[in-house]
Structures are given as structure tokens and as C-alpha cells.
XYZ file of N, CA and C in Angstrom:
255
model
N 82.215 143.753 122.159
C 82.428 143.504 120.738
C 82.038 142.063 120.387
N 82.339 141.138 121.287
C 81.972 139.745 121.042
C 80.472 139.563 120.903
N 79.714 140.296 121.711
C 78.252 140.202 121.631
C 77.759 140.720 120.277
N 78.337 141.814 119.812
C 77.911 142.398 118.535
C 78.290 141.533 117.350
N 79.429 140.867 117.432
C 79.924 140.095 116.295
C 79.432 138.647 116.311
N 79.181 138.097 117.497
C 78.772 136.691 117.564
C 77.350 136.484 118.069
N 77.035 137.031 119.216
C 75.730 136.757 119.821
C 74.575 137.411 119.070
N 74.716 138.672 118.717
C 73.637 139.358 118.000
C 73.332 138.691 116.655
N 74.342 138.421 115.821
C 74.031 137.754 114.554
C 73.367 136.382 114.746
N 73.847 135.616 115.703
C 73.249 134.292 115.936
C 71.797 134.402 116.374
N 71.545 135.218 117.376
C 70.187 135.306 117.908
C 69.236 136.021 116.955
N 69.678 137.129 116.377
C 68.798 137.877 115.484
C 68.502 137.117 114.201
N 69.486 136.470 113.634
C 69.232 135.717 112.405
C 68.383 134.474 112.671
N 68.566 133.855 113.820
C 67.704 132.721 114.176
C 66.254 133.182 114.244
N 66.026 134.349 114.816
C 64.663 134.870 114.928
C 64.118 135.370 113.596
N 64.840 136.295 112.961
C 64.305 136.967 111.774
C 64.374 136.129 110.499
N 65.472 135.411 110.271
C 65.579 134.590 109.063
C 65.237 133.136 109.327
N 65.415 132.662 110.533
C 65.127 131.264 110.833
C 63.671 130.990 111.156
N 62.997 131.965 111.773
C 61.597 131.773 112.176
C 60.646 132.689 111.403
N 60.885 134.004 111.478
C 59.945 134.959 110.886
C 59.887 134.862 109.361
N 61.023 134.906 108.703
C 61.046 134.879 107.237
C 60.355 133.635 106.664
N 60.675 132.420 107.119
C 59.964 131.247 106.587
C 58.463 131.272 106.891
N 58.106 131.805 108.052
C 56.696 131.918 108.401
C 55.976 132.872 107.443
N 56.604 133.986 107.129
C 56.022 134.944 106.191
C 55.947 134.377 104.777
N 56.895 133.517 104.422
C 56.913 132.922 103.077
C 55.702 132.035 102.801
N 55.072 131.554 103.843
C 53.907 130.677 103.645
C 52.756 131.395 102.941
N 52.676 132.717 103.147
C 51.558 133.465 102.583
C 51.989 134.636 101.699
N 53.278 134.765 101.484
C 53.792 135.903 100.723
C 54.869 135.452 99.736
N 55.166 136.335 98.802
C 56.273 136.084 97.886
C 57.583 136.284 98.645
N 58.674 135.861 98.045
C 59.990 136.036 98.664
C 60.262 137.518 98.902
N 59.942 138.349 97.935
C 60.200 139.787 98.063
C 59.377 140.385 99.202
N 58.094 140.058 99.262
C 57.237 140.597 100.321
C 57.684 140.094 101.692
N 58.039 138.816 101.792
C 58.499 138.259 103.069
C 59.817 138.902 103.490
N 60.715 139.118 102.541
C 62.000 139.760 102.848
C 61.782 141.189 103.329
N 60.898 141.915 102.668
C 60.622 143.303 103.068
C 59.972 143.357 104.449
N 59.011 142.503 104.696
C 58.324 142.501 105.991
C 59.275 142.130 107.120
N 60.068 141.087 106.932
C 60.998 140.695 107.997
C 62.072 141.764 108.195
N 62.455 142.437 107.118
C 63.449 143.511 107.217
C 62.896 144.698 108.002
N 61.625 145.001 107.818
C 61.024 146.106 108.567
C 60.984 145.793 110.053
N 60.631 144.568 110.405
C 60.655 144.156 111.816
C 62.078 144.223 112.371
N 63.024 143.747 111.593
C 64.430 143.775 111.984
C 64.863 145.209 112.299
N 64.524 146.145 111.418
C 64.901 147.547 111.612
C 64.183 148.156 112.813
N 62.911 147.838 112.984
C 62.142 148.380 114.113
C 62.695 147.929 115.456
N 63.110 146.682 115.559
C 63.610 146.127 116.811
C 64.861 146.861 117.305
N 65.612 147.438 116.403
C 66.838 148.120 116.796
C 66.584 149.498 117.424
N 65.365 149.997 117.322
C 64.955 151.236 117.998
C 65.912 152.410 117.768
N 66.326 152.579 116.516
C 67.221 153.691 116.179
C 66.710 154.318 114.880
N 65.847 155.355 115.001
C 65.211 155.937 113.813
C 66.180 156.356 112.710
N 67.324 156.890 113.070
C 68.281 157.335 112.051
C 68.837 156.186 111.225
N 68.838 154.994 111.789
C 69.371 153.815 111.091
C 68.288 152.931 110.490
N 67.042 153.366 110.548
C 65.939 152.511 110.112
C 66.112 152.038 108.661
N 66.303 152.953 107.733
C 66.409 152.548 106.317
C 67.642 151.696 106.036
N 68.825 152.069 106.540
C 69.979 151.186 106.321
C 69.783 149.797 106.934
N 69.181 149.731 108.117
C 68.937 148.424 108.743
C 67.907 147.620 107.954
N 66.898 148.291 107.423
C 65.908 147.595 106.596
C 66.580 147.037 105.334
N 67.466 147.822 104.731
C 68.183 147.346 103.541
C 69.058 146.145 103.881
N 69.709 146.197 105.036
C 70.510 145.049 105.476
C 69.621 143.832 105.690
N 68.467 144.038 106.301
C 67.538 142.938 106.527
C 67.112 142.276 105.223
N 66.887 143.077 104.198
C 66.531 142.535 102.881
C 67.709 141.726 102.331
N 68.910 142.260 102.458
C 70.108 141.550 101.976
C 70.299 140.231 102.727
N 70.098 140.247 104.037
C 70.236 139.022 104.825
C 69.193 137.988 104.397
N 67.960 138.447 104.134
C 66.912 137.529 103.670
C 67.251 136.968 102.295
N 67.809 137.809 101.438
C 68.200 137.349 100.103
C 69.290 136.291 100.205
N 70.238 136.502 101.100
C 71.289 135.513 101.311
C 70.721 134.184 101.786
N 69.788 134.262 102.700
C 69.147 133.043 103.206
C 68.327 132.362 102.109
N 67.555 133.148 101.358
C 66.723 132.583 100.293
C 67.583 131.933 99.206
N 68.722 132.524 98.916
C 69.594 132.002 97.858
C 70.281 130.705 98.246
N 70.614 130.561 99.525
C 71.389 129.392 99.932
C 70.601 128.375 100.751
N 69.514 128.835 101.392
C 68.747 127.944 102.258
C 69.451 127.643 103.569
N 70.513 128.370 103.859
C 71.299 128.138 105.067
C 71.327 129.396 105.930
N 71.069 129.238 107.218
C 71.159 130.360 108.145
C 72.593 130.835 108.325
N 73.549 129.995 108.001
C 74.944 130.389 108.122
C 75.260 131.593 107.231
N 74.580 131.704 106.100
C 74.829 132.825 105.186
C 74.460 134.163 105.823
N 73.204 134.372 106.273
C 72.907 135.669 106.881
C 73.633 135.886 108.211
N 73.916 134.831 108.953
C 74.683 134.989 110.195
C 76.071 135.542 109.873
N 76.708 134.989 108.857
C 78.036 135.459 108.448
C 77.972 136.890 107.928
N 76.978 137.174 107.103
C 76.812 138.532 106.577
C 76.634 139.533 107.716
N 75.780 139.188 108.660
C 75.477 140.046 109.800
C 76.725 140.243 110.658
N 77.447 139.162 110.932
C 78.665 139.249 111.743
C 79.709 140.122 111.067
N 79.870 139.964 109.768
C 80.843 140.783 109.036
C 80.446 142.242 109.045
N 79.146 142.515 108.897
C 78.685 143.908 108.962
C 78.991 144.499 110.332
N 78.627 143.785 111.386
C 78.869 144.286 112.743
C 80.365 144.458 113.023
N 81.171 143.545 112.522
C 82.608 143.616 112.722
C 83.207 144.875 112.077
N 82.698 145.229 110.913
C 83.248 146.373 110.196
C 82.612 147.708 110.606
N 81.560 147.655 111.389
C 80.878 148.903 111.810
C 81.580 149.544 112.988
């Protein structure tokens, strides 16, 4: 449970919102970058039944990051989601 609530949000958000999302923003709009990073996020989880919900979460996490400019926002969102799942 600790890995799902602490380690996964830290590592995944560092990768997807800390590295990938800003990299995509260089050549795309916020919406396009959020959608692209969300699709990668969903694909990495390798669970076809959860693909769309995970993609929607990825978009929400990107929106949180874009709104605040802080990785702490999507990390917290991700941790809370995992905690309640």
C-alpha cells in the first residue's frame, strides 16, 4: 500500500508531469500536451479495461500541474486517488 500511495505517485508524476508534460509543451498547446502525456500514462499501466479512466486521470493531473506549476499538486492528487482505490 505504501508503494501505491507514496512511491508510485512520486515516480510517475516526476516522469509524466515533471519531464514528459513540459517537454511536450514546447511544441504543443496545454490541451494537446495534457492529452498526449495522459495517453502515455494510461498505456504504461498495461490494463486495457482501465485505459480511459487512467487517461482521464492523467489529464486531470496535468491540469493540476499546469494550474499551479508545482509537481506537489499532481503528486497529491495521484496519492489521494491511489489511497481511495
